CSV table of C-alpha atoms in Angstrom, one decimal:
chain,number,residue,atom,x,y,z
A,47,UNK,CA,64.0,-97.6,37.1
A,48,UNK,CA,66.3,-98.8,40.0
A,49,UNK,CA,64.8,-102.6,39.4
A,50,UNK,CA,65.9,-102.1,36.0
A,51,UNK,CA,69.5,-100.9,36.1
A,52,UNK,CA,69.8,-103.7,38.9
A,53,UNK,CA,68.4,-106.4,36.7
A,54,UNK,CA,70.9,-104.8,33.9
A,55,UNK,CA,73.9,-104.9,36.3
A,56,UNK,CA,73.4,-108.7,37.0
A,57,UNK,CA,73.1,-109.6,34.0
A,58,UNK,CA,76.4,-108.2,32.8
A,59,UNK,CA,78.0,-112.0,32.5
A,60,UNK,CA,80.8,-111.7,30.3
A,61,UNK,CA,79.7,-113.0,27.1
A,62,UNK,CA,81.8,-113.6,24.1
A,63,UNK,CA,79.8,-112.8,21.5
A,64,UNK,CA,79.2,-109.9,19.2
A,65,UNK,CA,76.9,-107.9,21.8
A,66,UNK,CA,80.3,-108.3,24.0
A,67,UNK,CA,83.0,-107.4,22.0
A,68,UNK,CA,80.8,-104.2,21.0
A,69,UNK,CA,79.9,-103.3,24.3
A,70,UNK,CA,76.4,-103.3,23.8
A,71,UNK,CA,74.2,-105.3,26.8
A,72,UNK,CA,71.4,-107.0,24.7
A,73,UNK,CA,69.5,-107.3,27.8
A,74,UNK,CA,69.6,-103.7,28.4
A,75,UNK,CA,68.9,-102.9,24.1
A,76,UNK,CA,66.0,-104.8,25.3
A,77,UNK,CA,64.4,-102.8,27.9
A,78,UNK,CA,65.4,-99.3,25.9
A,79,UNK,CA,64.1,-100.5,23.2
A,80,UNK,CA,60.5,-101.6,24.9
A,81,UNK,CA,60.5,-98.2,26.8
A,82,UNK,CA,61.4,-96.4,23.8
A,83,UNK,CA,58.5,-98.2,22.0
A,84,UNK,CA,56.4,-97.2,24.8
A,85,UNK,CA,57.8,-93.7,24.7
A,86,UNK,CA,56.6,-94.0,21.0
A,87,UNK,CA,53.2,-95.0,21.4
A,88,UNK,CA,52.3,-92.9,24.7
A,89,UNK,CA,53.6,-90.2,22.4
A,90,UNK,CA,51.6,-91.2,19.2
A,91,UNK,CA,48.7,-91.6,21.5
A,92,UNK,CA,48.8,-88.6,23.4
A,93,UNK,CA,51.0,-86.1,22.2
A,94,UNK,CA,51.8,-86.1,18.7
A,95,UNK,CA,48.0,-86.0,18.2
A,96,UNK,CA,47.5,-82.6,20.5
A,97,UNK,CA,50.5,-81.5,18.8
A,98,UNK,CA,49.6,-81.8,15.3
A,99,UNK,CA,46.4,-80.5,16.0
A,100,UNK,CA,47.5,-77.8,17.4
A,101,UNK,CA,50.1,-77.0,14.2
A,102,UNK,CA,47.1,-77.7,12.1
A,103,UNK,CA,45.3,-75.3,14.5
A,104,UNK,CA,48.1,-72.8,14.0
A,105,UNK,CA,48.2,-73.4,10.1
A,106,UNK,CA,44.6,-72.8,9.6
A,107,UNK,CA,45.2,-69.3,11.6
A,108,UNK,CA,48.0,-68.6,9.7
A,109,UNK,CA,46.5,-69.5,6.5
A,110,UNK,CA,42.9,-67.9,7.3
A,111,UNK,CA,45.2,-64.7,8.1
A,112,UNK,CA,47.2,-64.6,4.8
A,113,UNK,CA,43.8,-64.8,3.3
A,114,UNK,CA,41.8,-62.2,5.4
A,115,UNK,CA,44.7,-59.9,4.4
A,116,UNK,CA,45.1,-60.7,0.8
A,117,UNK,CA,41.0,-59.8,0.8
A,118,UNK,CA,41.7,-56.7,3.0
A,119,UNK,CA,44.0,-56.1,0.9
A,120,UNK,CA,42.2,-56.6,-2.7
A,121,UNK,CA,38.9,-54.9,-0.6
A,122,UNK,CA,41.1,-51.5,-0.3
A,123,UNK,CA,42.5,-52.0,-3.6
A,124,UNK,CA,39.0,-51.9,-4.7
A,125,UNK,CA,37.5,-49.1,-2.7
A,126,UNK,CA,40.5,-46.9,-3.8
A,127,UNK,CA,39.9,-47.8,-7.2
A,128,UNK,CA,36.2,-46.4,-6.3
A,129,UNK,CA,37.3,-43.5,-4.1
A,130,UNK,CA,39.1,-42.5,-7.0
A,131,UNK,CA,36.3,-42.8,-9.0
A,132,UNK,CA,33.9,-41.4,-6.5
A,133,UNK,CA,36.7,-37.9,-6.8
A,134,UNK,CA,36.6,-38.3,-10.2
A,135,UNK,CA,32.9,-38.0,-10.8
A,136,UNK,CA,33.0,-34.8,-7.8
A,137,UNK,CA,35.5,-33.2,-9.6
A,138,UNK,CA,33.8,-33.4,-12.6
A,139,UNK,CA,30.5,-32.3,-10.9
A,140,UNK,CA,31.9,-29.6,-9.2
A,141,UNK,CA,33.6,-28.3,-12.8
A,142,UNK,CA,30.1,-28.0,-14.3
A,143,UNK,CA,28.7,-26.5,-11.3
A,144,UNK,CA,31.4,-23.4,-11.7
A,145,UNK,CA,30.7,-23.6,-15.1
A,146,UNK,CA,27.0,-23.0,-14.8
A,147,UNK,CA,27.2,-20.8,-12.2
A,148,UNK,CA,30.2,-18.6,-14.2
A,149,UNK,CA,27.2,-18.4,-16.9
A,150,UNK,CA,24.3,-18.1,-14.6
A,151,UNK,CA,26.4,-15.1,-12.9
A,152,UNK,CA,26.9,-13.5,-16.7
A,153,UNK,CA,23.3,-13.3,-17.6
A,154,UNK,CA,22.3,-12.3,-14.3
A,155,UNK,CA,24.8,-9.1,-14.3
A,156,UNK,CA,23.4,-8.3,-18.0
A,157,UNK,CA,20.1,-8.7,-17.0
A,158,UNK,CA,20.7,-6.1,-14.2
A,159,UNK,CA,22.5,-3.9,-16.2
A,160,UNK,CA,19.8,-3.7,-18.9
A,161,UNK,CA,17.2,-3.5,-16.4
A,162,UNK,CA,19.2,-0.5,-14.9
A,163,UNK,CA,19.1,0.7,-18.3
A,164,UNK,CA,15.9,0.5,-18.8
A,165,UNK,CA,14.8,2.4,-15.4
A,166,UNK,CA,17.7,5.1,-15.9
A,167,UNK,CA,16.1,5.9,-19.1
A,168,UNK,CA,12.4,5.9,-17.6
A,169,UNK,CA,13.3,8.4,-14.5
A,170,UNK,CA,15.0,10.2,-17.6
A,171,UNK,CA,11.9,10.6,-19.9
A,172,UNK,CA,9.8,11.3,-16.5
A,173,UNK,CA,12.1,13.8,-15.5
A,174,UNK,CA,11.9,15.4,-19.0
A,175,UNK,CA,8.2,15.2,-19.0
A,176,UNK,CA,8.1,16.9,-15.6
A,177,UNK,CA,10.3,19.7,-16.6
A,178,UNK,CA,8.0,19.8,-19.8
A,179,UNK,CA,4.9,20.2,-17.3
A,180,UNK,CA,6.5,22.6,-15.2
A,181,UNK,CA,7.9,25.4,-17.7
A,182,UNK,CA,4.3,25.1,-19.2
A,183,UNK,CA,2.7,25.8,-15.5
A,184,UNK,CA,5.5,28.2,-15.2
A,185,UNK,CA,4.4,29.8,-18.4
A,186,UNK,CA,1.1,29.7,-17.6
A,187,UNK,CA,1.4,31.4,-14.3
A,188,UNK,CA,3.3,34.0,-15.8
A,189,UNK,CA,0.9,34.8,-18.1
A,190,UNK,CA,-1.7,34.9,-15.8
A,191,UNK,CA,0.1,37.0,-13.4
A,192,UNK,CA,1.4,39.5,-16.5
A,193,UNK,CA,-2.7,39.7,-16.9
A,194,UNK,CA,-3.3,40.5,-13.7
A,195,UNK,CA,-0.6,43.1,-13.5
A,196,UNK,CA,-1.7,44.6,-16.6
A,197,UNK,CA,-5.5,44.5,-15.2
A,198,UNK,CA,-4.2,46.4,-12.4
A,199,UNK,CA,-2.7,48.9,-14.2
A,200,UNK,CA,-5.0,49.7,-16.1
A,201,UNK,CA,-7.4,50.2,-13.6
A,202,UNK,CA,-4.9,52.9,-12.1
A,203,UNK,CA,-4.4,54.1,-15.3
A,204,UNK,CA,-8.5,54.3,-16.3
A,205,UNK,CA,-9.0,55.8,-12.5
A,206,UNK,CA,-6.4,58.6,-12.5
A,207,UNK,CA,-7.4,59.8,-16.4
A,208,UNK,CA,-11.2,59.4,-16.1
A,209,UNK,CA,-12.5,62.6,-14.8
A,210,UNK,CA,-16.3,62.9,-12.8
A,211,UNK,CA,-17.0,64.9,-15.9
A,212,UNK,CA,-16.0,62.4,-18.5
A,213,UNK,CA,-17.2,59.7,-16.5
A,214,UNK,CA,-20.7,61.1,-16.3
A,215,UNK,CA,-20.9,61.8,-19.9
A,216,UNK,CA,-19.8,58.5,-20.3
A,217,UNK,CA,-22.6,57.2,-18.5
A,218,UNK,CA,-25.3,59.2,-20.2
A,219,UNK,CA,-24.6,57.8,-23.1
A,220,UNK,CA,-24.1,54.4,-22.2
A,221,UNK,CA,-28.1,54.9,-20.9
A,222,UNK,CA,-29.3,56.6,-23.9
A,223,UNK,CA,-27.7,53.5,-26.0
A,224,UNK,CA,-29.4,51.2,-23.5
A,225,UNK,CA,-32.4,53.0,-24.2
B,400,UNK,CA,-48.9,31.0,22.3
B,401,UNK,CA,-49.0,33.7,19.2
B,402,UNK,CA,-48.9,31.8,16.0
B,403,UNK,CA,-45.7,32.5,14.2
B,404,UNK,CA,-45.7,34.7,11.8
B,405,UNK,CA,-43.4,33.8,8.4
B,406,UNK,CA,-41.7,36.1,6.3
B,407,UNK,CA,-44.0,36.7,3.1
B,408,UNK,CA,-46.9,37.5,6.1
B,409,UNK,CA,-44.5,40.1,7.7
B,410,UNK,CA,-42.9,41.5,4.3
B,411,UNK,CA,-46.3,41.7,3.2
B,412,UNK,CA,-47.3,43.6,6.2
B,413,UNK,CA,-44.8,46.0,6.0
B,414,UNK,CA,-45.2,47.2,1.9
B,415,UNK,CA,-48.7,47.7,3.0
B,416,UNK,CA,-47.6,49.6,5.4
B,417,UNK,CA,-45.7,51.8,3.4
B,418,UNK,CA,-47.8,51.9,0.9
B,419,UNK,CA,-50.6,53.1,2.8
B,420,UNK,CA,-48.5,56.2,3.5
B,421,UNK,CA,-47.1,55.5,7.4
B,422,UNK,CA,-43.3,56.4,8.1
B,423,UNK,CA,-41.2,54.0,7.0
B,424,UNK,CA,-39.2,54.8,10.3
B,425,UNK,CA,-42.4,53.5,12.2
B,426,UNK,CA,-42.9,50.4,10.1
B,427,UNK,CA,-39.2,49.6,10.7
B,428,UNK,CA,-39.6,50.4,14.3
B,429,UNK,CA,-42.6,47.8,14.6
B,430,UNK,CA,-40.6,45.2,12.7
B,431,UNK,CA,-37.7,45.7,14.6
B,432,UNK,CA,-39.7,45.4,18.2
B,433,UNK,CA,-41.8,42.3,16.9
B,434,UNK,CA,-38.3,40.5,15.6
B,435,UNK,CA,-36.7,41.4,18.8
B,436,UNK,CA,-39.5,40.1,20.9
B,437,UNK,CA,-39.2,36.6,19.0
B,438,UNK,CA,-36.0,36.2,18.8
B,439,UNK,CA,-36.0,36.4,15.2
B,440,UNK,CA,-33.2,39.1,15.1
B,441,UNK,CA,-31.2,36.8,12.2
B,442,UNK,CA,-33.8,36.8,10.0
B,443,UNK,CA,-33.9,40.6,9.7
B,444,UNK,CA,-31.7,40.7,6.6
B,445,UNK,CA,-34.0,38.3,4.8
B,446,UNK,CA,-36.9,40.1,5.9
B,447,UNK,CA,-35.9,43.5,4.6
B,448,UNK,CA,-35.2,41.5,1.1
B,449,UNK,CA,-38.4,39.9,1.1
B,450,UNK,CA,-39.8,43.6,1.5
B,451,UNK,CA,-38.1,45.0,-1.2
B,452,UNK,CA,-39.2,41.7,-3.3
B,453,UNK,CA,-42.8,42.7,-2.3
B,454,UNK,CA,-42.9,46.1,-3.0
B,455,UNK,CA,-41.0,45.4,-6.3
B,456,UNK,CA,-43.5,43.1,-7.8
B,457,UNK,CA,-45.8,45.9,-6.6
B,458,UNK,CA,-44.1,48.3,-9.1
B,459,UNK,CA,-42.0,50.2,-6.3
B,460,UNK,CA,-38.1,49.5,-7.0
B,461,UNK,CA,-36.4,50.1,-4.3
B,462,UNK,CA,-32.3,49.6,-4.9
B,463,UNK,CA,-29.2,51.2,-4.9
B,464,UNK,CA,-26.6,53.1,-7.2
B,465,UNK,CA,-23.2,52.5,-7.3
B,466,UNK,CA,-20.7,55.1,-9.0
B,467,UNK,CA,-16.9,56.0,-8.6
B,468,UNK,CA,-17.8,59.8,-8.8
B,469,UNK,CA,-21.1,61.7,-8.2
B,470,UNK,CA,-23.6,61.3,-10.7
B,471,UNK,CA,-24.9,64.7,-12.4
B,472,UNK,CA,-29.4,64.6,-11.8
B,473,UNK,CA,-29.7,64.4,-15.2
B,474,UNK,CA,-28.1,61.3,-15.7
B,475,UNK,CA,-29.6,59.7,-12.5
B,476,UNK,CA,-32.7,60.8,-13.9
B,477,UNK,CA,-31.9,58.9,-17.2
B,478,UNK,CA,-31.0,56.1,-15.1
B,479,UNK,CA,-34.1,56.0,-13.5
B,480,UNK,CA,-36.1,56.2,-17.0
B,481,UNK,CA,-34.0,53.4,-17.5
B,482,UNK,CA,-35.4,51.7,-14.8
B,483,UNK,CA,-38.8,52.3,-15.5
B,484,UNK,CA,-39.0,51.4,-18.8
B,485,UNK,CA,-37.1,47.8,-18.3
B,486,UNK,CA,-39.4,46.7,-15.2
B,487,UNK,CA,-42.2,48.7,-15.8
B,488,UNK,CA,-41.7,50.3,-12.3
B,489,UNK,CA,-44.4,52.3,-11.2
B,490,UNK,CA,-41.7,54.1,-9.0
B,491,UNK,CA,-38.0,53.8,-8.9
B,492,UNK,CA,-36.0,54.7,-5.5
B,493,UNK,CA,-32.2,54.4,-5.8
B,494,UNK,CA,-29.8,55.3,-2.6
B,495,UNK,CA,-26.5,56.4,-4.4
B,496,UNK,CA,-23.3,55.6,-3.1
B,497,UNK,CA,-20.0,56.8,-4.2
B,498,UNK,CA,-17.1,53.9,-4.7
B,499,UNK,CA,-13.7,55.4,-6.1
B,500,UNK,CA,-12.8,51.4,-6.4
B,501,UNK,CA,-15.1,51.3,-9.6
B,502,UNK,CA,-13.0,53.1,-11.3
B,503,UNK,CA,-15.8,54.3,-13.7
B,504,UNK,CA,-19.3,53.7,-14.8
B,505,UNK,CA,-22.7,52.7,-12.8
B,506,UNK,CA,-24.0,50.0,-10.6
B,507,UNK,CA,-27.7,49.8,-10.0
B,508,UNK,CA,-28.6,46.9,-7.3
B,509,UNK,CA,-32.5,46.1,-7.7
B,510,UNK,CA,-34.1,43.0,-6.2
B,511,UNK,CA,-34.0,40.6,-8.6
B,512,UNK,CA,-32.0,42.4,-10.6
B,513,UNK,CA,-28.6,44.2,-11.5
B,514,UNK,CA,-27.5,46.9,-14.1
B,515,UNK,CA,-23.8,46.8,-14.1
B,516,UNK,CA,-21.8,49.3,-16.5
B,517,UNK,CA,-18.5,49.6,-14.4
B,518,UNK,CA,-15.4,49.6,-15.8
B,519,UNK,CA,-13.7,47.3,-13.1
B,520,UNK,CA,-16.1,44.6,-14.0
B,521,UNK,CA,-15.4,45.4,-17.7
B,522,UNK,CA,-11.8,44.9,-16.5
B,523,UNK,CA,-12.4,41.8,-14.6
B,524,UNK,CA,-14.0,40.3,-17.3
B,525,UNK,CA,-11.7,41.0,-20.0
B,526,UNK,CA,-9.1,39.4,-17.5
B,527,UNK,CA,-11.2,36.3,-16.8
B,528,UNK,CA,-11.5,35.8,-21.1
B,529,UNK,CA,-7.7,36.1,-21.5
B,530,UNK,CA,-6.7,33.6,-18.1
B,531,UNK,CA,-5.5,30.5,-18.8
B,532,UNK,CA,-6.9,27.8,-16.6
């Protein structure tokens, strides 16, 4: 760099042409120019190639991102759409179920009702028929008893009225009939 | 050892026995010792029926008469008629007994046989007609 300003500085003969009266050093022009253009081509050839990689890199992220999202995006969409449907359909479900169950609940509660019926009206007619068996044993066993009383006193009766007397006559005769 | 003797042997024995004319006392003495002596006391119930049996199919009725009051001769003697008509009895012995629970009427107990004019059974069985079972 030193070589070349000193090479510029000598050659800074006063020239007068148009370079001169415009104060531009052709000489100088020159060597920006030709390190410019090498500042061009070591850029074309090593950087601007990295570099537009890399903002292509960068694009394709950016663009691969935008998509992922727009299909995250649609992919909830969608599986709301079929949550919503999923509720739907278990609402629905879940409606019959009560339903059935409301019904299922009804006939159940009137089948135990009449079946209630029915054995509340069995134990009845039982309970009738045993009262009907009892008063008859009761009957029965008052009749019997009533006999036995009335055996009784007769016997007392016969024992106290029949004399030794009678009785012997009685027998007598009984014999002779036997006879 | 003596051979046992069984019960139709020693009933047999015994209305002999009294029918031969010894004491009844005696045979009942000898019956009594023998049973004793063979440890056949339990029997002696079954013995003393078999005798009766005996003697009865011998034509000696040998029983018992059951009354609630006592019984005039004449109509014990009736009884007895009775007696020997209906089992053509050669003889007819009755030990009376007096049992107020009768109420009325006439037992007779004979083996084999009973003659029963009471009025309790009367009673009873008019009671067992009319019960209800």
């Amino acid at each position: 760099m030193n070589i070349l300003h000193q090479f510029a500085a000598e050659t800074t003969a006063p020239d007068a042409d148009l370079f001169g009266a415009l104060g531009i050093d052709w000489r100088l022009l020159i060597i920006q120019l030709i390190a410019f253009l090498i500042l061009v081509f070591l850029l074309g050839k090593f950087v601007y190639p990295w570099l537009m990689k890399q903002v292509d890199e960068r694009q394709a992220n950016i663009e691969a991102a935008a998509k992922a999202a727009t299909e995250a995006k649609k992919a909830a969409d969608d599986s709301k759409e079929e949550v919503a449907q999923l509720l739907d359909t278990a609402r629905k479900q879940a409606a019959d179920i009560v339903d059935t169950a409301k019904l299922e609940s009804v006939e159940i509660i009137a089948s135990s009702e009449r079946k209630a019926k029915q054995s509340a009206e069995r134990i009845v007619e039982d309970a009738h028929e045993q009262i009907d068996k009892d008063i008859q044993a009761a009957k029965k066993d008052l009749y019997n008893e009533t006999l036995e009383l009335v055996s009784r006193a007769t016997e007392k009766v016969a024992g106290s009225a029949i004399s030794a007397k009678a009785d012997d006559e009685r027998i007598a005769k009984a014999v002779k009939e036997n006879a | 050892m003596a051979r046992r003797l069984s019960r139709r042997l020693l009933s047999t024995y015994v209305a002999d026995q009294l029918q031969a004319g010894v004491s009844a006392h005696d045979v009942m003495l000898q019956l009594a010792a023998y049973l004793l002596q063979n440890r056949r006391l339990n029997e002696h119930t079954l013995i003393v029926r078999d005798v009766e049996m005996e003697l009865a199919r011998r034509g000696q009725q040998v029983g018992s008469l059951h009354s609630a009051f006592p019984l005039s001769d004449q109509t014990k003697a009736a009884i007895t008629d009775l007696i020997t008509r209906e089992l053509d009895a050669k003889s007819v012995s009755l030990d009376e007994f007096i049992d107020p629970s009768l109420v009325g009427g006439y037992r007779v107990d004979l083996p084999g046989h009973q003659i029963d004019q009471t009025i309790k059974t009367q009673l009873t069985t008019l009671k067992t007609q009319f019960r209800k079972a």
